[in-house]
Amino acid sequence: MPRGKDSRLKDPEMYEELRKDGASKEKAARISNAGGGTKAGRARTGAKGGESGSYDDWTVPQLKARAKEIGLARYSKKNKKELIDSLRNH
Protein backbone atom coordinates (compact mmCIF):
# COMPACT_ATOMS: atom_id res chain seq x y z
CA MET A 1 0.00 0.00 0.00
CA PRO A 2 1.26 3.48 -0.74
CA ARG A 3 2.11 5.13 2.55
CA GLY A 4 3.03 8.52 3.86
CA LYS A 5 2.01 12.00 2.94
CA ASP A 6 2.12 11.18 -0.79
CA SER A 7 -0.57 8.50 -0.48
CA ARG A 8 -3.67 9.36 -2.49
CA LEU A 9 -5.86 6.70 -0.92
CA LYS A 10 -9.00 8.00 0.72
CA ASP A 11 -9.75 4.72 2.51
CA PRO A 12 -6.50 2.79 3.19
CA GLU A 13 -8.26 0.12 5.24
CA MET A 14 -10.59 -0.74 2.38
CA TYR A 15 -7.62 -0.79 0.00
CA GLU A 16 -5.85 -3.34 2.21
CA GLU A 17 -8.96 -5.54 2.43
CA LEU A 18 -9.41 -5.50 -1.34
CA ARG A 19 -5.75 -6.37 -1.89
CA LYS A 20 -6.07 -9.30 0.56
CA ASP A 21 -9.07 -10.49 -1.44
CA GLY A 22 -6.93 -10.52 -4.59
CA ALA A 23 -7.82 -7.24 -6.28
CA SER A 24 -5.10 -5.57 -8.33
CA LYS A 25 -3.48 -2.42 -6.96
CA GLU A 26 -5.30 -0.29 -9.51
CA LYS A 27 -8.69 -1.85 -8.84
CA ALA A 28 -8.28 -1.65 -5.06
CA ALA A 29 -7.27 2.03 -5.28
CA ARG A 30 -10.13 2.87 -7.62
CA ILE A 31 -12.72 1.25 -5.36
CA SER A 32 -11.27 2.60 -2.11
CA ASN A 33 -11.24 6.13 -3.55
CA ALA A 34 -14.75 6.00 -5.03
CA GLY A 35 -17.14 8.55 -3.59
CA GLY A 36 -14.57 10.49 -1.64
CA GLY A 37 -14.23 7.98 1.17
CA THR A 38 -17.73 8.41 2.60
CA LYS A 39 -20.45 5.81 2.77
CA ALA A 40 -22.95 8.15 1.13
CA GLY A 41 -20.54 8.98 -1.66
CA ARG A 42 -19.73 5.31 -2.25
CA ALA A 43 -23.42 4.39 -2.31
CA ARG A 44 -24.05 7.10 -4.87
CA THR A 45 -21.12 5.89 -6.96
CA GLY A 46 -22.35 2.31 -6.79
CA ALA A 47 -25.85 3.31 -7.78
CA LYS A 48 -24.63 4.82 -11.06
CA GLY A 49 -23.78 1.52 -12.71
CA GLY A 50 -26.13 -1.10 -14.06
CA GLU A 51 -25.89 -4.77 -13.34
CA SER A 52 -23.49 -6.66 -15.52
CA GLY A 53 -24.18 -10.23 -16.51
CA SER A 54 -21.93 -12.97 -15.25
CA TYR A 55 -18.94 -13.83 -17.42
CA ASP A 56 -20.10 -17.44 -17.12
CA ASP A 57 -23.02 -16.56 -19.41
CA TRP A 58 -20.76 -15.02 -22.08
CA THR A 59 -19.49 -16.87 -25.14
CA VAL A 60 -15.77 -17.32 -25.76
CA PRO A 61 -15.79 -14.76 -28.63
CA GLN A 62 -17.50 -12.23 -26.32
CA LEU A 63 -14.92 -12.88 -23.58
CA LYS A 64 -12.06 -12.47 -26.06
CA ALA A 65 -13.56 -9.22 -27.33
CA ARG A 66 -13.78 -7.92 -23.74
CA ALA A 67 -10.18 -9.00 -23.07
CA LYS A 68 -9.05 -7.10 -26.16
CA GLU A 69 -11.14 -4.07 -25.16
CA ILE A 70 -9.47 -3.77 -21.75
CA GLY A 71 -5.99 -4.51 -23.06
CA LEU A 72 -5.29 -8.00 -21.71
CA ALA A 73 -2.36 -9.76 -23.31
CA ARG A 74 -2.13 -13.40 -24.47
CA TYR A 75 -5.86 -14.08 -24.38
CA SER A 76 -6.28 -15.59 -27.86
CA LYS A 77 -5.37 -19.18 -26.90
CA LYS A 78 -7.10 -19.22 -23.52
CA ASN A 79 -10.15 -21.37 -22.89
CA LYS A 80 -13.34 -20.02 -21.35
CA LYS A 81 -12.33 -20.68 -17.72
CA GLU A 82 -8.92 -19.05 -18.21
CA LEU A 83 -10.48 -16.03 -19.91
CA ILE A 84 -12.98 -15.58 -17.09
CA ASP A 85 -10.20 -15.83 -14.48
CA SER A 86 -8.10 -13.27 -16.38
CA LEU A 87 -11.01 -10.84 -16.73
CA ARG A 88 -12.04 -11.13 -13.10
CA ASN A 89 -8.48 -10.62 -11.86
CA HIS A 90 -7.59 -7.73 -14.14
PDB file of C-alpha atoms in Angstrom:
ATOM      1  CA  MET A   1       0.000   0.000   0.000  1.00  0.00           C
ATOM      2  CA  PRO A   2       1.260   3.483  -0.736  1.00  0.00           C
ATOM      3  CA  ARG A   3       2.112   5.130   2.549  1.00  0.00           C
ATOM      4  CA  GLY A   4       3.029   8.520   3.864  1.00  0.00           C
ATOM      5  CA  LYS A   5       2.005  12.004   2.940  1.00  0.00           C
ATOM      6  CA  ASP A   6       2.115  11.176  -0.792  1.00  0.00           C
ATOM      7  CA  SER A   7      -0.572   8.497  -0.477  1.00  0.00           C
ATOM      8  CA  ARG A   8      -3.673   9.364  -2.488  1.00  0.00           C
ATOM      9  CA  LEU A   9      -5.863   6.700  -0.918  1.00  0.00           C
ATOM     10  CA  LYS A  10      -8.996   8.000   0.718  1.00  0.00           C
ATOM     11  CA  ASP A  11      -9.748   4.722   2.515  1.00  0.00           C
ATOM     12  CA  PRO A  12      -6.497   2.794   3.190  1.00  0.00           C
ATOM     13  CA  GLU A  13      -8.262   0.117   5.241  1.00  0.00           C
ATOM     14  CA  MET A  14     -10.595  -0.737   2.379  1.00  0.00           C
ATOM     15  CA  TYR A  15      -7.619  -0.791   0.003  1.00  0.00           C
ATOM     16  CA  GLU A  16      -5.848  -3.345   2.214  1.00  0.00           C
ATOM     17  CA  GLU A  17      -8.956  -5.543   2.427  1.00  0.00           C
ATOM     18  CA  LEU A  18      -9.409  -5.495  -1.337  1.00  0.00           C
ATOM     19  CA  ARG A  19      -5.749  -6.372  -1.888  1.00  0.00           C
ATOM     20  CA  LYS A  20      -6.072  -9.301   0.563  1.00  0.00           C
ATOM     21  CA  ASP A  21      -9.071 -10.491  -1.444  1.00  0.00           C
ATOM     22  CA  GLY A  22      -6.926 -10.519  -4.586  1.00  0.00           C
ATOM     23  CA  ALA A  23      -7.817  -7.238  -6.276  1.00  0.00           C
ATOM     24  CA  SER A  24      -5.099  -5.565  -8.327  1.00  0.00           C
ATOM     25  CA  LYS A  25      -3.482  -2.420  -6.958  1.00  0.00           C
ATOM     26  CA  GLU A  26      -5.301  -0.290  -9.512  1.00  0.00           C
ATOM     27  CA  LYS A  27      -8.695  -1.849  -8.842  1.00  0.00           C
ATOM     28  CA  ALA A  28      -8.281  -1.647  -5.056  1.00  0.00           C
ATOM     29  CA  ALA A  29      -7.267   2.026  -5.280  1.00  0.00           C
ATOM     30  CA  ARG A  30     -10.129   2.875  -7.622  1.00  0.00           C
ATOM     31  CA  ILE A  31     -12.721   1.254  -5.356  1.00  0.00           C
ATOM     32  CA  SER A  32     -11.272   2.596  -2.109  1.00  0.00           C
ATOM     33  CA  ASN A  33     -11.242   6.128  -3.551  1.00  0.00           C
ATOM     34  CA  ALA A  34     -14.752   6.003  -5.030  1.00  0.00           C
ATOM     35  CA  GLY A  35     -17.137   8.549  -3.594  1.00  0.00           C
ATOM     36  CA  GLY A  36     -14.568  10.494  -1.643  1.00  0.00           C
ATOM     37  CA  GLY A  37     -14.226   7.976   1.174  1.00  0.00           C
ATOM     38  CA  THR A  38     -17.725   8.411   2.600  1.00  0.00           C
ATOM     39  CA  LYS A  39     -20.455   5.809   2.765  1.00  0.00           C
ATOM     40  CA  ALA A  40     -22.947   8.152   1.134  1.00  0.00           C
ATOM     41  CA  GLY A  41     -20.543   8.976  -1.660  1.00  0.00           C
ATOM     42  CA  ARG A  42     -19.727   5.312  -2.253  1.00  0.00           C
ATOM     43  CA  ALA A  43     -23.417   4.387  -2.310  1.00  0.00           C
ATOM     44  CA  ARG A  44     -24.048   7.103  -4.873  1.00  0.00           C
ATOM     45  CA  THR A  45     -21.117   5.889  -6.963  1.00  0.00           C
ATOM     46  CA  GLY A  46     -22.346   2.307  -6.794  1.00  0.00           C
ATOM     47  CA  ALA A  47     -25.850   3.308  -7.779  1.00  0.00           C
ATOM     48  CA  LYS A  48     -24.630   4.817 -11.055  1.00  0.00           C
ATOM     49  CA  GLY A  49     -23.783   1.519 -12.708  1.00  0.00           C
ATOM     50  CA  GLY A  50     -26.129  -1.098 -14.060  1.00  0.00           C
ATOM     51  CA  GLU A  51     -25.894  -4.769 -13.337  1.00  0.00           C
ATOM     52  CA  SER A  52     -23.494  -6.658 -15.522  1.00  0.00           C
ATOM     53  CA  GLY A  53     -24.176 -10.229 -16.514  1.00  0.00           C
ATOM     54  CA  SER A  54     -21.934 -12.973 -15.252  1.00  0.00           C
ATOM     55  CA  TYR A  55     -18.944 -13.826 -17.420  1.00  0.00           C
ATOM     56  CA  ASP A  56     -20.097 -17.440 -17.122  1.00  0.00           C
ATOM     57  CA  ASP A  57     -23.016 -16.556 -19.408  1.00  0.00           C
ATOM     58  CA  TRP A  58     -20.763 -15.019 -22.082  1.00  0.00           C
ATOM     59  CA  THR A  59     -19.495 -16.865 -25.139  1.00  0.00           C
ATOM     60  CA  VAL A  60     -15.772 -17.317 -25.757  1.00  0.00           C
ATOM     61  CA  PRO A  61     -15.795 -14.761 -28.631  1.00  0.00           C
ATOM     62  CA  GLN A  62     -17.495 -12.234 -26.318  1.00  0.00           C
ATOM     63  CA  LEU A  63     -14.923 -12.883 -23.583  1.00  0.00           C
ATOM     64  CA  LYS A  64     -12.058 -12.472 -26.058  1.00  0.00           C
ATOM     65  CA  ALA A  65     -13.560  -9.216 -27.327  1.00  0.00           C
ATOM     66  CA  ARG A  66     -13.783  -7.922 -23.743  1.00  0.00           C
ATOM     67  CA  ALA A  67     -10.183  -9.000 -23.066  1.00  0.00           C
ATOM     68  CA  LYS A  68      -9.046  -7.095 -26.159  1.00  0.00           C
ATOM     69  CA  GLU A  69     -11.137  -4.074 -25.160  1.00  0.00           C
ATOM     70  CA  ILE A  70      -9.475  -3.774 -21.747  1.00  0.00           C
ATOM     71  CA  GLY A  71      -5.994  -4.512 -23.062  1.00  0.00           C
ATOM     72  CA  LEU A  72      -5.295  -7.996 -21.707  1.00  0.00           C
ATOM     73  CA  ALA A  73      -2.364  -9.762 -23.313  1.00  0.00           C
ATOM     74  CA  ARG A  74      -2.135 -13.399 -24.475  1.00  0.00           C
ATOM     75  CA  TYR A  75      -5.860 -14.082 -24.380  1.00  0.00           C
ATOM     76  CA  SER A  76      -6.278 -15.589 -27.859  1.00  0.00           C
ATOM     77  CA  LYS A  77      -5.366 -19.175 -26.898  1.00  0.00           C
ATOM     78  CA  LYS A  78      -7.104 -19.217 -23.519  1.00  0.00           C
ATOM     79  CA  ASN A  79     -10.146 -21.368 -22.887  1.00  0.00           C
ATOM     80  CA  LYS A  80     -13.340 -20.017 -21.347  1.00  0.00           C
ATOM     81  CA  LYS A  81     -12.328 -20.676 -17.717  1.00  0.00           C
ATOM     82  CA  GLU A  82      -8.915 -19.050 -18.207  1.00  0.00           C
ATOM     83  CA  LEU A  83     -10.480 -16.030 -19.913  1.00  0.00           C
ATOM     84  CA  ILE A  84     -12.978 -15.575 -17.088  1.00  0.00           C
ATOM     85  CA  ASP A  85     -10.202 -15.833 -14.482  1.00  0.00           C
ATOM     86  CA  SER A  86      -8.103 -13.265 -16.375  1.00  0.00           C
ATOM     87  CA  LEU A  87     -11.006 -10.839 -16.728  1.00  0.00           C
ATOM     88  CA  ARG A  88     -12.035 -11.130 -13.103  1.00  0.00           C
ATOM     89  CA  ASN A  89      -8.482 -10.615 -11.858  1.00  0.00           C
ATOM     90  CA  HIS A  90      -7.589  -7.734 -14.137  1.00  0.00           C
TER      91      HIS A  90
END
